[in-house]
Amino acid sequence: KLANVRAYLAFMWAHPGKQLLFMGSEFGQPSEWSEQHGLDWWILDQPLHRALADLVRDLNGVYRSRPALWEQDADPAGFRLIASDPGADVVAFLRRARDGSELVCLAHFGGAPRGPYRVGVPAAGEWVEVLNTDATLYGGSGVGNLGSVQSTDQPHQGQAHALTLTLPPLGVLWLTPEGRAAELTEP
C-alpha cells in the first residue's frame, strides 16, 4: 500500500495544479482523521511510515527548488504529455519553466520493474534522477538507474532524444538534464 501512496504523491506533486493532502496522508496514517482524537503521530515510530514522511519532505524540497514544477501550472507551455502507455502502466510528462529548465516525470503503476523502457526527452546528454520513490531511503526496493541515464540521438515519442531506463515497480522517477540537476538548492 505504501508503494502506491509514494507513487501517487510524486505523480501529484509533478502534475500541474496544487497538491492537496488530507490530514495524516503525509505519513500514511491508516485510519481516517477524527477531530475526536487527532492524528496518530506515534505511527512515525514505524520505519516505513517515517520513510513516507521523509519522501514528502523531499518532494517539497525538490518542488520548491525546481520552477519547472510550479511556475507555469496554469500555462499550457509548462506541461507536455510525452507518453501514455496503458499496456505498460506508464505515464510520462514534461514540466517546463519560463527559463527553459525541464523535468520529466515517469510514473510506472505496475507491480514489477519494467525495463528496458524507452521514453522520449527533449534534450541530449545525461539525465539525472532527482527523485525515485522506490529508493530504499523511502522504504522502496531500490530499483532505479544508478542515479542517471544517458540519452540517445534517436527521436522517440515526438521528442528529439530518448532514454532507455529501468522503471521501478509502483514508482515515479523525476529526471532533469545534467546541467540543471546540479542547480538544486537547499530547501
PDB file of N, CA and C in Angstrom, residues 2 27-30 40-54 139:
ATOM      1  N   LEU A   2       1.955   1.262   0.754  1.00  0.00           N
ATOM      2  CA  LEU A   2       2.770   2.469   0.838  1.00  0.00           C
ATOM      3  C   LEU A   2       3.476   2.770  -0.482  1.00  0.00           C
ATOM      4  N   PHE A  27       2.189  10.905   6.190  1.00  0.00           N
ATOM      5  CA  PHE A  27       2.957   9.824   6.815  1.00  0.00           C
ATOM      6  C   PHE A  27       2.214   8.491   6.765  1.00  0.00           C
ATOM      7  N   GLY A  28       1.152   8.417   5.984  1.00  0.00           N
ATOM      8  CA  GLY A  28       0.470   7.146   5.750  1.00  0.00           C
ATOM      9  C   GLY A  28      -0.384   6.665   6.906  1.00  0.00           C
ATOM     10  N   GLN A  29      -1.070   7.577   7.574  1.00  0.00           N
ATOM     11  CA  GLN A  29      -1.958   7.173   8.663  1.00  0.00           C
ATOM     12  C   GLN A  29      -3.049   6.275   8.089  1.00  0.00           C
ATOM     13  N   PRO A  30      -3.184   5.041   8.591  1.00  0.00           N
ATOM     14  CA  PRO A  30      -4.173   4.118   8.011  1.00  0.00           C
ATOM     15  C   PRO A  30      -5.617   4.437   8.367  1.00  0.00           C
ATOM     16  N   ASP A  40      -2.488  10.269  14.360  1.00  0.00           N
ATOM     17  CA  ASP A  40      -1.753   9.167  15.006  1.00  0.00           C
ATOM     18  C   ASP A  40      -0.249   9.379  14.814  1.00  0.00           C
ATOM     19  N   TRP A  41       0.310  10.383  15.479  1.00  0.00           N
ATOM     20  CA  TRP A  41       1.723  10.716  15.301  1.00  0.00           C
ATOM     21  C   TRP A  41       2.640   9.570  15.694  1.00  0.00           C
ATOM     22  N   TRP A  42       2.191   8.708  16.572  1.00  0.00           N
ATOM     23  CA  TRP A  42       3.003   7.573  17.011  1.00  0.00           C
ATOM     24  C   TRP A  42       3.405   6.669  15.857  1.00  0.00           C
ATOM     25  N   ILE A  43       2.644   6.708  14.762  1.00  0.00           N
ATOM     26  CA  ILE A  43       2.939   5.822  13.631  1.00  0.00           C
ATOM     27  C   ILE A  43       4.284   6.161  12.981  1.00  0.00           C
ATOM     28  N   LEU A  44       4.786   7.379  13.244  1.00  0.00           N
ATOM     29  CA  LEU A  44       6.097   7.763  12.712  1.00  0.00           C
ATOM     30  C   LEU A  44       7.232   6.971  13.354  1.00  0.00           C
ATOM     31  N   ASP A  45       6.952   6.228  14.420  1.00  0.00           N
ATOM     32  CA  ASP A  45       7.951   5.345  15.016  1.00  0.00           C
ATOM     33  C   ASP A  45       8.186   4.111  14.152  1.00  0.00           C
ATOM     34  N   GLN A  46       7.294   3.843  13.225  1.00  0.00           N
ATOM     35  CA  GLN A  46       7.457   2.711  12.313  1.00  0.00           C
ATOM     36  C   GLN A  46       8.282   3.169  11.107  1.00  0.00           C
ATOM     37  N   PRO A  47       9.361   2.448  10.786  1.00  0.00           N
ATOM     38  CA  PRO A  47      10.294   2.892   9.739  1.00  0.00           C
ATOM     39  C   PRO A  47       9.652   3.205   8.383  1.00  0.00           C
ATOM     40  N   LEU A  48       8.690   2.425   7.940  1.00  0.00           N
ATOM     41  CA  LEU A  48       8.091   2.686   6.624  1.00  0.00           C
ATOM     42  C   LEU A  48       7.246   3.962   6.621  1.00  0.00           C
ATOM     43  N   HIS A  49       6.627   4.262   7.723  1.00  0.00           N
ATOM     44  CA  HIS A  49       5.843   5.498   7.804  1.00  0.00           C
ATOM     45  C   HIS A  49       6.767   6.709   7.943  1.00  0.00           C
ATOM     46  N   ARG A  50       7.877   6.555   8.666  1.00  0.00           N
ATOM     47  CA  ARG A  50       8.878   7.621   8.746  1.00  0.00           C
ATOM     48  C   ARG A  50       9.465   7.872   7.357  1.00  0.00           C
ATOM     49  N   ALA A  51       9.706   6.791   6.592  1.00  0.00           N
ATOM     50  CA  ALA A  51      10.251   6.918   5.241  1.00  0.00           C
ATOM     51  C   ALA A  51       9.278   7.664   4.322  1.00  0.00           C
ATOM     52  N   LEU A  52       7.984   7.428   4.494  1.00  0.00           N
ATOM     53  CA  LEU A  52       6.991   8.153   3.698  1.00  0.00           C
ATOM     54  C   LEU A  52       7.011   9.641   4.052  1.00  0.00           C
ATOM     55  N   ALA A  53       7.121   9.963   5.320  1.00  0.00           N
ATOM     56  CA  ALA A  53       7.219  11.367   5.731  1.00  0.00           C
ATOM     57  C   ALA A  53       8.492  11.998   5.158  1.00  0.00           C
ATOM     58  N   ASP A  54       9.577  11.238   5.106  1.00  0.00           N
ATOM     59  CA  ASP A  54      10.820  11.740   4.509  1.00  0.00           C
ATOM     60  C   ASP A  54      10.623  12.018   3.016  1.00  0.00           C
ATOM     61  N   GLY A 139      11.698   3.496   1.742  1.00  0.00           N
ATOM     62  CA  GLY A 139      11.032   2.233   2.024  1.00  0.00           C
ATOM     63  C   GLY A 139      10.767   1.398   0.787  1.00  0.00           C
TER      64      GLY A 139
END
